[in-house]
Each structure stands twice: as C-alpha cells, then as structure tokens.
C-alpha cells in the first residue's frame, strides 16, 4: 500500500486572486492547483499540513492549528508514502524546492511510523529534466538522516492532440500504434539514462515507474467512445513496457489507472466507467500478474535486435519462475495478425487481443509449434517441461 496525497491547499501559495472551489463536489476542477511560490518559504506550513493527514490515517487523528482534536479511529499502515504527485506540472516546483519540501514532509511523517518508506519526485511525462534526478538523488542535497528509499516518474503514450474534447480532428486511430510504440522506445532510452544517474549517485534507491498507460487524444471528451481495438492496443503497450522495464531491472511498474471517466482522461481506465466491468487493459494486466512474479529469471527470446531493427513487429521475452516453469510473453504491436513459430515445445497459449473484447484471456492449443497472434495481442505461451 502506497499513500499519495498530492493536492496542496492553494491558499498556501501566493496567487494573484483567491482560488475558488466549485460547489458541486463531482465537478472536475482542473484549475485549482495554482501558484508556484509558497507563502511560507520555510515550508513549515505545508509540512504540518501533510503531518496532519498522516496523523489522521496512522495515529488515529490530529489536533488542528486551533487546538481542536479530530478523531479518525484509524490505525493504517503504509509500505511507502509518496510525497506529492507530478509536482513538476502541478505547481512547477524546481528540483531544489521539491527536495526541500520532500525533506520537510519526510522529517515529520517518519516519526509516525518508523518502518514506513518514502518515494520522491513522482514526475509527470511532461518534464524529464535530468536536473531533477541529479539534484534529488544526490545525498548531500538532503538533510542528514533523510532516506532516499525510492523515486518515481510516469509515462503515457499519446497521439498528437489537436482537439482535446472530440475524437474527430485528431490523428486517426490507424496511426496510433506507430506513435505509441515509438514513444515507448524513446522513453526506454530515457529510463536507461536515469538509471545511470541513479547508479552514480544513490545506487540503493529503488526506481518506481508507477504510472504507465496511454491517452486518447480527446482527453477531455465529455461523451467519449474509444475506437475499436484501442483497449487491446493499450494493453499491448503496457505489456511491452513492463517486459522491457523488467529487463532493465526497474523495481516497480504500475499501470494507471483504475477508473478513468469522461472528461478526465478516460483512455487510461482499467474498468468500464458505466458498468465497473474490466476492459482489455485490465485483462492484459491480469494475464501478466497470473503468469509472472518476483524471482523470475528473464531471458531475451525471438529474433535478436539489430542496428537497423532494434525491435521486431512481435516483441518476445522469456521467463523462468523459481520452480522451473517457463513462459514466453509475446506482444503483437500491429493491427494485423502475425504468425509466430516456436523453437521450444509450446502446447498452449493464452491471449487477449482486439478480437477478444473485454473478456478474459482465451487459452488455445498450439499445433505444430506455430500460432497466429491476433491484432494488438498480448499473449503468454507455456513451454512444456523437458522430459526426464
């Protein structure tokens, strides 16, 4: 369980005018997070704010600034507390200011639960300024004793957005898979650079890439209808990124988000916001969780990448579990079926793709060591154990 409370009361910032809150609690309030300069430059005010939130959940309640006690009756425990979410865009905090804020918040929260760890940065996909990593991950930039347990950042693939409120007028769906996987490969190169910085400054710090997903270009559409095949494409990109990030040794990969909805970046959702039923993104994630886990060994499979073709049309990665079970993850990055031939003795394969809809993975037998992967397929092939 990771706690993340990202919204800072806007009155804690210097703003030209007071920021009003809408009366409707269900209204989407995009412009609440205003201000870039804290009215208390020492950051005590905002640190006390998060301390009270921590007390509410961890120690049963808090006493407010006016001496009034508020009981929660809670006794929660969190494995990690992530300090803010995307502070590089929400309030445009500089690496230096964010690092001071992280220290101030952690200094107060760690007293509430000495076993709780902390996650820093939580950068958006917008700004991968290397200075955030160079500054935050350098221990001398922190107060003595402040832990650098983990840091995090996010990635979402998205077509170019021309009209955020309607699907028409944006790039056609037929082009999205090229954009998504090209952006993913560019992101993976950034990950390698960031990991190099970490190894240089703070090698014991974990890397959490805890939001990955895709956007449709009509992110603010109040009445969206995702193109047919979109959810399978998004699932395929998730599986591809998870596979490549696992190969790079990333400690945690998180798929966002549980429920997106109309007007609020609906294309990231794992559930149908009308029915609450899983969509293909959820089913693809479930396929990964059902077949792979901690302790697996990772092996490159398929055609080796070359200078001219760093990644093939079908991505493949082999895994061996601690008990000796072997599985191959396959991702078809294209909207057309692709045939795959196995060198290993594969008898069954479980697949979700653009033809399986929102249903769970379909398992079928593999005949003569060859199978056809459907459009945007995420598939797991089980390798038969060697005969004694």
PDB file of N, CA and C in Angstrom, residues 122-216:
ATOM      1  N   UNK A 122       8.103  11.649  -8.299  1.00  0.00           N
ATOM      2  CA  UNK A 122       6.804  11.391  -8.923  1.00  0.00           C
ATOM      3  C   UNK A 122       6.572  12.335 -10.102  1.00  0.00           C
ATOM      4  N   UNK A 123       7.542  12.377 -11.004  1.00  0.00           N
ATOM      5  CA  UNK A 123       7.493  13.328 -12.109  1.00  0.00           C
ATOM      6  C   UNK A 123       6.508  12.905 -13.188  1.00  0.00           C
ATOM      7  N   UNK A 124       5.925  13.893 -13.856  1.00  0.00           N
ATOM      8  CA  UNK A 124       4.986  13.635 -14.939  1.00  0.00           C
ATOM      9  C   UNK A 124       5.738  13.247 -16.199  1.00  0.00           C
ATOM     10  N   UNK A 125       4.974  12.862 -17.218  1.00  0.00           N
ATOM     11  CA  UNK A 125       5.571  12.578 -18.519  1.00  0.00           C
ATOM     12  C   UNK A 125       6.008  13.855 -19.230  1.00  0.00           C
ATOM     13  N   UNK A 126       5.618  15.004 -18.718  1.00  0.00           N
ATOM     14  CA  UNK A 126       5.884  16.266 -19.406  1.00  0.00           C
ATOM     15  C   UNK A 126       7.347  16.664 -19.296  1.00  0.00           C
ATOM     16  N   UNK A 127       7.939  16.441 -18.124  1.00  0.00           N
ATOM     17  CA  UNK A 127       9.247  17.048 -17.860  1.00  0.00           C
ATOM     18  C   UNK A 127      10.208  16.024 -17.283  1.00  0.00           C
ATOM     19  N   UNK A 128      11.109  15.531 -18.135  1.00  0.00           N
ATOM     20  CA  UNK A 128      12.171  14.654 -17.661  1.00  0.00           C
ATOM     21  C   UNK A 128      13.490  15.420 -17.631  1.00  0.00           C
ATOM     22  N   UNK A 129      13.433  16.641 -17.088  1.00  0.00           N
ATOM     23  CA  UNK A 129      14.641  17.437 -16.936  1.00  0.00           C
ATOM     24  C   UNK A 129      15.631  16.655 -16.077  1.00  0.00           C
ATOM     25  N   UNK A 130      16.802  16.294 -16.607  1.00  0.00           N
ATOM     26  CA  UNK A 130      17.758  15.490 -15.819  1.00  0.00           C
ATOM     27  C   UNK A 130      18.138  16.139 -14.496  1.00  0.00           C
ATOM     28  N   UNK A 131      17.977  17.455 -14.379  1.00  0.00           N
ATOM     29  CA  UNK A 131      18.387  18.125 -13.145  1.00  0.00           C
ATOM     30  C   UNK A 131      17.571  17.641 -11.951  1.00  0.00           C
ATOM     31  N   UNK A 132      16.312  17.243 -12.171  1.00  0.00           N
ATOM     32  CA  UNK A 132      15.524  16.686 -11.070  1.00  0.00           C
ATOM     33  C   UNK A 132      16.223  15.464 -10.483  1.00  0.00           C
ATOM     34  N   UNK A 133      16.729  14.607 -11.350  1.00  0.00           N
ATOM     35  CA  UNK A 133      17.365  13.377 -10.882  1.00  0.00           C
ATOM     36  C   UNK A 133      18.754  13.650 -10.302  1.00  0.00           C
ATOM     37  N   UNK A 134      19.519  14.502 -10.966  1.00  0.00           N
ATOM     38  CA  UNK A 134      20.858  14.842 -10.465  1.00  0.00           C
ATOM     39  C   UNK A 134      20.771  15.485  -9.088  1.00  0.00           C
ATOM     40  N   UNK A 135      19.775  16.352  -8.896  1.00  0.00           N
ATOM     41  CA  UNK A 135      19.686  17.066  -7.617  1.00  0.00           C
ATOM     42  C   UNK A 135      19.072  16.187  -6.528  1.00  0.00           C
ATOM     43  N   UNK A 136      17.923  15.568  -6.807  1.00  0.00           N
ATOM     44  CA  UNK A 136      17.209  14.824  -5.762  1.00  0.00           C
ATOM     45  C   UNK A 136      17.986  13.595  -5.310  1.00  0.00           C
ATOM     46  N   UNK A 137      18.636  12.908  -6.221  1.00  0.00           N
ATOM     47  CA  UNK A 137      19.313  11.657  -5.881  1.00  0.00           C
ATOM     48  C   UNK A 137      20.705  11.866  -5.288  1.00  0.00           C
ATOM     49  N   UNK A 138      21.136  13.101  -5.144  1.00  0.00           N
ATOM     50  CA  UNK A 138      22.449  13.386  -4.572  1.00  0.00           C
ATOM     51  C   UNK A 138      22.298  13.576  -3.062  1.00  0.00           C
ATOM     52  N   UNK A 139      22.746  12.611  -2.240  1.00  0.00           N
ATOM     53  CA  UNK A 139      22.501  12.676  -0.787  1.00  0.00           C
ATOM     54  C   UNK A 139      22.919  13.982  -0.119  1.00  0.00           C
ATOM     55  N   UNK A 140      24.019  14.645  -0.502  1.00  0.00           N
ATOM     56  CA  UNK A 140      24.375  15.901   0.171  1.00  0.00           C
ATOM     57  C   UNK A 140      23.334  17.009   0.018  1.00  0.00           C
ATOM     58  N   UNK A 141      22.387  16.862  -0.938  1.00  0.00           N
ATOM     59  CA  UNK A 141      21.347  17.878  -1.111  1.00  0.00           C
ATOM     60  C   UNK A 141      20.193  17.695  -0.127  1.00  0.00           C
ATOM     61  N   UNK A 142      20.262  16.669   0.730  1.00  0.00           N
ATOM     62  CA  UNK A 142      19.201  16.399   1.696  1.00  0.00           C
ATOM     63  C   UNK A 142      19.708  16.623   3.118  1.00  0.00           C
ATOM     64  N   UNK A 143      18.774  16.815   4.043  1.00  0.00           N
ATOM     65  CA  UNK A 143      19.125  16.899   5.451  1.00  0.00           C
ATOM     66  C   UNK A 143      19.699  15.563   5.916  1.00  0.00           C
ATOM     67  N   UNK A 144      20.526  15.609   6.921  1.00  0.00           N
ATOM     68  CA  UNK A 144      21.098  14.392   7.481  1.00  0.00           C
ATOM     69  C   UNK A 144      19.991  13.448   7.957  1.00  0.00           C
ATOM     70  N   UNK A 145      20.113  12.199   7.583  1.00  0.00           N
ATOM     71  CA  UNK A 145      19.185  11.187   8.054  1.00  0.00           C
ATOM     72  C   UNK A 145      17.932  11.019   7.224  1.00  0.00           C
ATOM     73  N   UNK A 146      17.701  11.884   6.224  1.00  0.00           N
ATOM     74  CA  UNK A 146      16.517  11.747   5.377  1.00  0.00           C
ATOM     75  C   UNK A 146      16.758  10.606   4.385  1.00  0.00           C
ATOM     76  N   UNK A 147      15.878   9.597   4.347  1.00  0.00           N
ATOM     77  CA  UNK A 147      16.116   8.439   3.484  1.00  0.00           C
ATOM     78  C   UNK A 147      15.772   8.717   2.029  1.00  0.00           C
ATOM     79  N   UNK A 148      16.513   8.072   1.153  1.00  0.00           N
ATOM     80  CA  UNK A 148      16.192   8.065  -0.276  1.00  0.00           C
ATOM     81  C   UNK A 148      15.810   6.636  -0.636  1.00  0.00           C
ATOM     82  N   UNK A 149      14.633   6.228  -0.164  1.00  0.00           N
ATOM     83  CA  UNK A 149      14.200   4.851  -0.365  1.00  0.00           C
ATOM     84  C   UNK A 149      13.868   4.566  -1.821  1.00  0.00           C
ATOM     85  N   UNK A 150      13.147   5.489  -2.463  1.00  0.00           N
ATOM     86  CA  UNK A 150      12.694   5.258  -3.833  1.00  0.00           C
ATOM     87  C   UNK A 150      12.374   6.597  -4.489  1.00  0.00           C
ATOM     88  N   UNK A 151      12.422   6.604  -5.816  1.00  0.00           N
ATOM     89  CA  UNK A 151      11.943   7.761  -6.570  1.00  0.00           C
ATOM     90  C   UNK A 151      11.093   7.239  -7.716  1.00  0.00           C
ATOM     91  N   UNK A 152      10.240   8.102  -8.261  1.00  0.00           N
ATOM     92  CA  UNK A 152       9.264   7.637  -9.246  1.00  0.00           C
ATOM     93  C   UNK A 152       9.069   8.665 -10.352  1.00  0.00           C
ATOM     94  N   UNK A 153       8.571   8.143 -11.464  1.00  0.00           N
ATOM     95  CA  UNK A 153       8.158   9.008 -12.571  1.00  0.00           C
ATOM     96  C   UNK A 153       7.185   8.236 -13.448  1.00  0.00           C
ATOM     97  N   UNK A 154       6.582   8.919 -14.427  1.00  0.00           N
ATOM     98  CA  UNK A 154       5.425   8.399 -15.145  1.00  0.00           C
ATOM     99  C   UNK A 154       5.643   8.437 -16.653  1.00  0.00           C
ATOM    100  N   UNK A 155       4.850   7.620 -17.352  1.00  0.00           N
ATOM    101  CA  UNK A 155       4.873   7.653 -18.813  1.00  0.00           C
ATOM    102  C   UNK A 155       3.490   7.310 -19.354  1.00  0.00           C
ATOM    103  N   UNK A 156       3.022   8.131 -20.283  1.00  0.00           N
ATOM    104  CA  UNK A 156       1.813   7.851 -21.052  1.00  0.00           C
ATOM    105  C   UNK A 156       2.106   8.122 -22.519  1.00  0.00           C
ATOM    106  N   UNK A 157       1.732   7.189 -23.374  1.00  0.00           N
ATOM    107  CA  UNK A 157       1.839   7.415 -24.815  1.00  0.00           C
ATOM    108  C   UNK A 157       0.560   8.086 -25.300  1.00  0.00           C
ATOM    109  N   UNK A 158       0.707   9.013 -26.225  1.00  0.00           N
ATOM    110  CA  UNK A 158      -0.473   9.725 -26.709  1.00  0.00           C
ATOM    111  C   UNK A 158      -0.248  10.235 -28.126  1.00  0.00           C
ATOM    112  N   UNK A 159      -1.273  10.148 -28.979  1.00  0.00           N
ATOM    113  CA  UNK A 159      -1.171  10.810 -30.279  1.00  0.00           C
ATOM    114  C   UNK A 159      -1.136  12.321 -30.084  1.00  0.00           C
ATOM    115  N   UNK A 160      -0.729  13.029 -31.113  1.00  0.00           N
ATOM    116  CA  UNK A 160      -0.753  14.488 -31.026  1.00  0.00           C
ATOM    117  C   UNK A 160      -2.191  14.960 -30.820  1.00  0.00           C
ATOM    118  N   UNK A 161      -2.362  15.882 -29.874  1.00  0.00           N
ATOM    119  CA  UNK A 161      -3.700  16.358 -29.521  1.00  0.00           C
ATOM    120  C   UNK A 161      -3.970  17.679 -30.233  1.00  0.00           C
ATOM    121  N   UNK A 162      -4.996  17.661 -31.093  1.00  0.00           N
ATOM    122  CA  UNK A 162      -5.445  18.893 -31.754  1.00  0.00           C
ATOM    123  C   UNK A 162      -6.743  19.408 -31.126  1.00  0.00           C
ATOM    124  N   UNK A 163      -7.626  18.468 -30.766  1.00  0.00           N
ATOM    125  CA  UNK A 163      -8.893  18.833 -30.117  1.00  0.00           C
ATOM    126  C   UNK A 163      -9.078  17.913 -28.919  1.00  0.00           C
ATOM    127  N   UNK A 164      -8.869  18.412 -27.695  1.00  0.00           N
ATOM    128  CA  UNK A 164      -8.961  17.535 -26.523  1.00  0.00           C
ATOM    129  C   UNK A 164     -10.376  17.133 -26.145  1.00  0.00           C
ATOM    130  N   UNK A 165     -11.376  17.709 -26.804  1.00  0.00           N
ATOM    131  CA  UNK A 165     -12.764  17.444 -26.422  1.00  0.00           C
ATOM    132  C   UNK A 165     -13.509  16.562 -27.417  1.00  0.00           C
ATOM    133  N   UNK A 166     -12.876  16.188 -28.536  1.00  0.00           N
ATOM    134  CA  UNK A 166     -13.561  15.373 -29.546  1.00  0.00           C
ATOM    135  C   UNK A 166     -12.544  14.496 -30.257  1.00  0.00           C
ATOM    136  N   UNK A 167     -12.991  13.303 -30.664  1.00  0.00           N
ATOM    137  CA  UNK A 167     -12.077  12.384 -31.333  1.00  0.00           C
ATOM    138  C   UNK A 167     -11.793  12.820 -32.761  1.00  0.00           C
ATOM    139  N   UNK A 168     -12.816  13.301 -33.460  1.00  0.00           N
ATOM    140  CA  UNK A 168     -12.625  13.756 -34.833  1.00  0.00           C
ATOM    141  C   UNK A 168     -11.746  15.003 -34.841  1.00  0.00           C
ATOM    142  N   UNK A 169     -10.911  15.095 -35.854  1.00  0.00           N
ATOM    143  CA  UNK A 169      -9.990  16.224 -35.954  1.00  0.00           C
ATOM    144  C   UNK A 169      -8.612  15.914 -35.415  1.00  0.00           C
ATOM    145  N   UNK A 170      -8.481  14.775 -34.736  1.00  0.00           N
ATOM    146  CA  UNK A 170      -7.178  14.329 -34.251  1.00  0.00           C
ATOM    147  C   UNK A 170      -6.622  13.254 -35.186  1.00  0.00           C
ATOM    148  N   UNK A 171      -5.411  12.804 -34.920  1.00  0.00           N
ATOM    149  CA  UNK A 171      -4.813  11.755 -35.737  1.00  0.00           C
ATOM    150  C   UNK A 171      -5.712  10.521 -35.745  1.00  0.00           C
ATOM    151  N   UNK A 172      -5.853   9.855 -36.912  1.00  0.00           N
ATOM    152  CA  UNK A 172      -6.722   8.678 -36.977  1.00  0.00           C
ATOM    153  C   UNK A 172      -6.152   7.516 -36.172  1.00  0.00           C
ATOM    154  N   UNK A 173      -7.051   6.656 -35.701  1.00  0.00           N
ATOM    155  CA  UNK A 173      -6.642   5.525 -34.874  1.00  0.00           C
ATOM    156  C   UNK A 173      -5.641   4.623 -35.596  1.00  0.00           C
ATOM    157  N   UNK A 174      -5.733   4.538 -36.918  1.00  0.00           N
ATOM    158  CA  UNK A 174      -4.842   3.681 -37.686  1.00  0.00           C
ATOM    159  C   UNK A 174      -3.370   4.054 -37.503  1.00  0.00           C
ATOM    160  N   UNK A 175      -3.100   5.289 -37.048  1.00  0.00           N
ATOM    161  CA  UNK A 175      -1.714   5.727 -36.861  1.00  0.00           C
ATOM    162  C   UNK A 175      -1.241   5.590 -35.416  1.00  0.00           C
ATOM    163  N   UNK A 176      -2.141   5.308 -34.504  1.00  0.00           N
ATOM    164  CA  UNK A 176      -1.785   5.407 -33.083  1.00  0.00           C
ATOM    165  C   UNK A 176      -0.725   4.385 -32.672  1.00  0.00           C
ATOM    166  N   UNK A 177      -0.796   3.155 -33.206  1.00  0.00           N
ATOM    167  CA  UNK A 177       0.162   2.140 -32.742  1.00  0.00           C
ATOM    168  C   UNK A 177       1.594   2.516 -33.087  1.00  0.00           C
ATOM    169  N   UNK A 178       1.793   3.159 -34.249  1.00  0.00           N
ATOM    170  CA  UNK A 178       3.140   3.621 -34.591  1.00  0.00           C
ATOM    171  C   UNK A 178       3.620   4.657 -33.572  1.00  0.00           C
ATOM    172  N   UNK A 179       2.743   5.582 -33.239  1.00  0.00           N
ATOM    173  CA  UNK A 179       3.098   6.651 -32.292  1.00  0.00           C
ATOM    174  C   UNK A 179       3.374   6.059 -30.908  1.00  0.00           C
ATOM    175  N   UNK A 180       2.501   5.186 -30.451  1.00  0.00           N
ATOM    176  CA  UNK A 180       2.625   4.642 -29.096  1.00  0.00           C
ATOM    177  C   UNK A 180       3.948   3.898 -28.908  1.00  0.00           C
ATOM    178  N   UNK A 181       4.260   2.992 -29.812  1.00  0.00           N
ATOM    179  CA  UNK A 181       5.457   2.177 -29.612  1.00  0.00           C
ATOM    180  C   UNK A 181       6.733   2.954 -29.902  1.00  0.00           C
ATOM    181  N   UNK A 182       6.669   3.942 -30.789  1.00  0.00           N
ATOM    182  CA  UNK A 182       7.833   4.810 -30.996  1.00  0.00           C
ATOM    183  C   UNK A 182       8.111   5.637 -29.751  1.00  0.00           C
ATOM    184  N   UNK A 183       7.053   6.199 -29.156  1.00  0.00           N
ATOM    185  CA  UNK A 183       7.234   6.948 -27.911  1.00  0.00           C
ATOM    186  C   UNK A 183       7.745   6.043 -26.793  1.00  0.00           C
ATOM    187  N   UNK A 184       7.254   4.813 -26.738  1.00  0.00           N
ATOM    188  CA  UNK A 184       7.706   3.880 -25.704  1.00  0.00           C
ATOM    189  C   UNK A 184       9.201   3.597 -25.844  1.00  0.00           C
ATOM    190  N   UNK A 185       9.675   3.406 -27.063  1.00  0.00           N
ATOM    191  CA  UNK A 185      11.099   3.139 -27.256  1.00  0.00           C
ATOM    192  C   UNK A 185      11.945   4.358 -26.878  1.00  0.00           C
ATOM    193  N   UNK A 186      11.440   5.553 -27.172  1.00  0.00           N
ATOM    194  CA  UNK A 186      12.153   6.749 -26.736  1.00  0.00           C
ATOM    195  C   UNK A 186      12.191   6.867 -25.225  1.00  0.00           C
ATOM    196  N   UNK A 187      11.075   6.518 -24.579  1.00  0.00           N
ATOM    197  CA  UNK A 187      11.030   6.548 -23.118  1.00  0.00           C
ATOM    198  C   UNK A 187      12.027   5.563 -22.514  1.00  0.00           C
ATOM    199  N   UNK A 188      12.140   4.389 -23.090  1.00  0.00           N
ATOM    200  CA  UNK A 188      13.068   3.389 -22.569  1.00  0.00           C
ATOM    201  C   UNK A 188      14.511   3.884 -22.613  1.00  0.00           C
ATOM    202  N   UNK A 189      14.844   4.664 -23.613  1.00  0.00           N
ATOM    203  CA  UNK A 189      16.198   5.246 -23.652  1.00  0.00           C
ATOM    204  C   UNK A 189      16.372   6.266 -22.523  1.00  0.00           C
ATOM    205  N   UNK A 190      15.310   7.011 -22.227  1.00  0.00           N
ATOM    206  CA  UNK A 190      15.380   7.935 -21.091  1.00  0.00           C
ATOM    207  C   UNK A 190      15.558   7.180 -19.783  1.00  0.00           C
ATOM    208  N   UNK A 191      14.871   6.046 -19.659  1.00  0.00           N
ATOM    209  CA  UNK A 191      14.994   5.234 -18.449  1.00  0.00           C
ATOM    210  C   UNK A 191      16.440   4.801 -18.250  1.00  0.00           C
ATOM    211  N   UNK A 192      17.098   4.398 -19.319  1.00  0.00           N
ATOM    212  CA  UNK A 192      18.491   3.968 -19.207  1.00  0.00           C
ATOM    213  C   UNK A 192      19.381   5.110 -18.726  1.00  0.00           C
ATOM    214  N   UNK A 193      19.125   6.319 -19.210  1.00  0.00           N
ATOM    215  CA  UNK A 193      19.892   7.482 -18.761  1.00  0.00           C
ATOM    216  C   UNK A 193      19.632   7.747 -17.276  1.00  0.00           C
ATOM    217  N   UNK A 194      18.366   7.700 -16.869  1.00  0.00           N
ATOM    218  CA  UNK A 194      18.012   7.970 -15.476  1.00  0.00           C
ATOM    219  C   UNK A 194      18.620   6.915 -14.560  1.00  0.00           C
ATOM    220  N   UNK A 195      18.601   5.653 -14.977  1.00  0.00           N
ATOM    221  CA  UNK A 195      19.209   4.598 -14.170  1.00  0.00           C
ATOM    222  C   UNK A 195      20.718   4.807 -14.030  1.00  0.00           C
ATOM    223  N   UNK A 196      21.333   5.339 -15.072  1.00  0.00           N
ATOM    224  CA  UNK A 196      22.773   5.630 -14.995  1.00  0.00           C
ATOM    225  C   UNK A 196      23.045   6.710 -13.954  1.00  0.00           C
ATOM    226  N   UNK A 197      22.199   7.745 -13.913  1.00  0.00           N
ATOM    227  CA  UNK A 197      22.337   8.799 -12.901  1.00  0.00           C
ATOM    228  C   UNK A 197      22.164   8.204 -11.503  1.00  0.00           C
ATOM    229  N   UNK A 198      21.163   7.331 -11.347  1.00  0.00           N
ATOM    230  CA  UNK A 198      20.913   6.725 -10.040  1.00  0.00           C
ATOM    231  C   UNK A 198      22.107   5.892  -9.580  1.00  0.00           C
ATOM    232  N   UNK A 199      22.630   5.078 -10.477  1.00  0.00           N
ATOM    233  CA  UNK A 199      23.768   4.240 -10.096  1.00  0.00           C
ATOM    234  C   UNK A 199      24.969   5.077  -9.673  1.00  0.00           C
ATOM    235  N   UNK A 200      25.092   6.256 -10.262  1.00  0.00           N
ATOM    236  CA  UNK A 200      26.217   7.138  -9.945  1.00  0.00           C
ATOM    237  C   UNK A 200      26.052   7.795  -8.575  1.00  0.00           C
ATOM    238  N   UNK A 201      24.796   8.182  -8.241  1.00  0.00           N
ATOM    239  CA  UNK A 201      24.574   8.986  -7.037  1.00  0.00           C
ATOM    240  C   UNK A 201      24.025   8.198  -5.852  1.00  0.00           C
ATOM    241  N   UNK A 202      23.064   7.325  -6.108  1.00  0.00           N
ATOM    242  CA  UNK A 202      22.371   6.655  -5.000  1.00  0.00           C
ATOM    243  C   UNK A 202      21.929   5.261  -5.436  1.00  0.00           C
ATOM    244  N   UNK A 203      22.863   4.336  -5.604  1.00  0.00           N
ATOM    245  CA  UNK A 203      22.529   3.032  -6.193  1.00  0.00           C
ATOM    246  C   UNK A 203      21.562   2.203  -5.380  1.00  0.00           C
ATOM    247  N   UNK A 204      21.419   2.472  -4.092  1.00  0.00           N
ATOM    248  CA  UNK A 204      20.497   1.709  -3.269  1.00  0.00           C
ATOM    249  C   UNK A 204      19.060   2.168  -3.346  1.00  0.00           C
ATOM    250  N   UNK A 205      18.790   3.247  -4.068  1.00  0.00           N
ATOM    251  CA  UNK A 205      17.433   3.783  -4.185  1.00  0.00           C
ATOM    252  C   UNK A 205      16.642   3.008  -5.235  1.00  0.00           C
ATOM    253  N   UNK A 206      15.398   2.634  -4.903  1.00  0.00           N
ATOM    254  CA  UNK A 206      14.559   1.907  -5.838  1.00  0.00           C
ATOM    255  C   UNK A 206      13.982   2.854  -6.894  1.00  0.00           C
ATOM    256  N   UNK A 207      13.730   2.306  -8.088  1.00  0.00           N
ATOM    257  CA  UNK A 207      13.059   3.049  -9.152  1.00  0.00           C
ATOM    258  C   UNK A 207      11.640   2.530  -9.299  1.00  0.00           C
ATOM    259  N   UNK A 208      10.661   3.422  -9.126  1.00  0.00           N
ATOM    260  CA  UNK A 208       9.248   3.083  -9.295  1.00  0.00           C
ATOM    261  C   UNK A 208       8.712   3.868 -10.498  1.00  0.00           C
ATOM    262  N   UNK A 209       8.434   3.186 -11.579  1.00  0.00           N
ATOM    263  CA  UNK A 209       7.735   3.826 -12.700  1.00  0.00           C
ATOM    264  C   UNK A 209       6.275   3.448 -12.507  1.00  0.00           C
ATOM    265  N   UNK A 210       5.595   4.249 -11.704  1.00  0.00           N
ATOM    266  CA  UNK A 210       4.331   3.809 -11.106  1.00  0.00           C
ATOM    267  C   UNK A 210       3.088   4.343 -11.784  1.00  0.00           C
ATOM    268  N   UNK A 211       3.241   4.963 -12.920  1.00  0.00           N
ATOM    269  CA  UNK A 211       2.091   5.267 -13.775  1.00  0.00           C
ATOM    270  C   UNK A 211       2.525   5.052 -15.211  1.00  0.00           C
ATOM    271  N   UNK A 212       1.993   4.013 -15.850  1.00  0.00           N
ATOM    272  CA  UNK A 212       2.169   3.881 -17.296  1.00  0.00           C
ATOM    273  C   UNK A 212       0.797   3.624 -17.909  1.00  0.00           C
ATOM    274  N   UNK A 213       0.635   4.110 -19.119  1.00  0.00           N
ATOM    275  CA  UNK A 213      -0.633   3.939 -19.798  1.00  0.00           C
ATOM    276  C   UNK A 213      -0.626   4.679 -21.112  1.00  0.00           C
ATOM    277  N   UNK A 214      -1.830   4.905 -21.641  1.00  0.00           N
ATOM    278  CA  UNK A 214      -1.989   5.613 -22.909  1.00  0.00           C
ATOM    279  C   UNK A 214      -3.137   6.601 -22.785  1.00  0.00           C
ATOM    280  N   UNK A 215      -3.033   7.657 -23.558  1.00  0.00           N
ATOM    281  CA  UNK A 215      -4.119   8.622 -23.688  1.00  0.00           C
ATOM    282  C   UNK A 215      -4.733   8.486 -25.080  1.00  0.00           C
ATOM    283  N   UNK A 216      -6.024   8.668 -25.170  1.00  0.00           N
ATOM    284  CA  UNK A 216      -6.629   9.017 -26.445  1.00  0.00           C
ATOM    285  C   UNK A 216      -6.432  10.527 -26.614  1.00  0.00           C
TER     286      UNK A 216
END
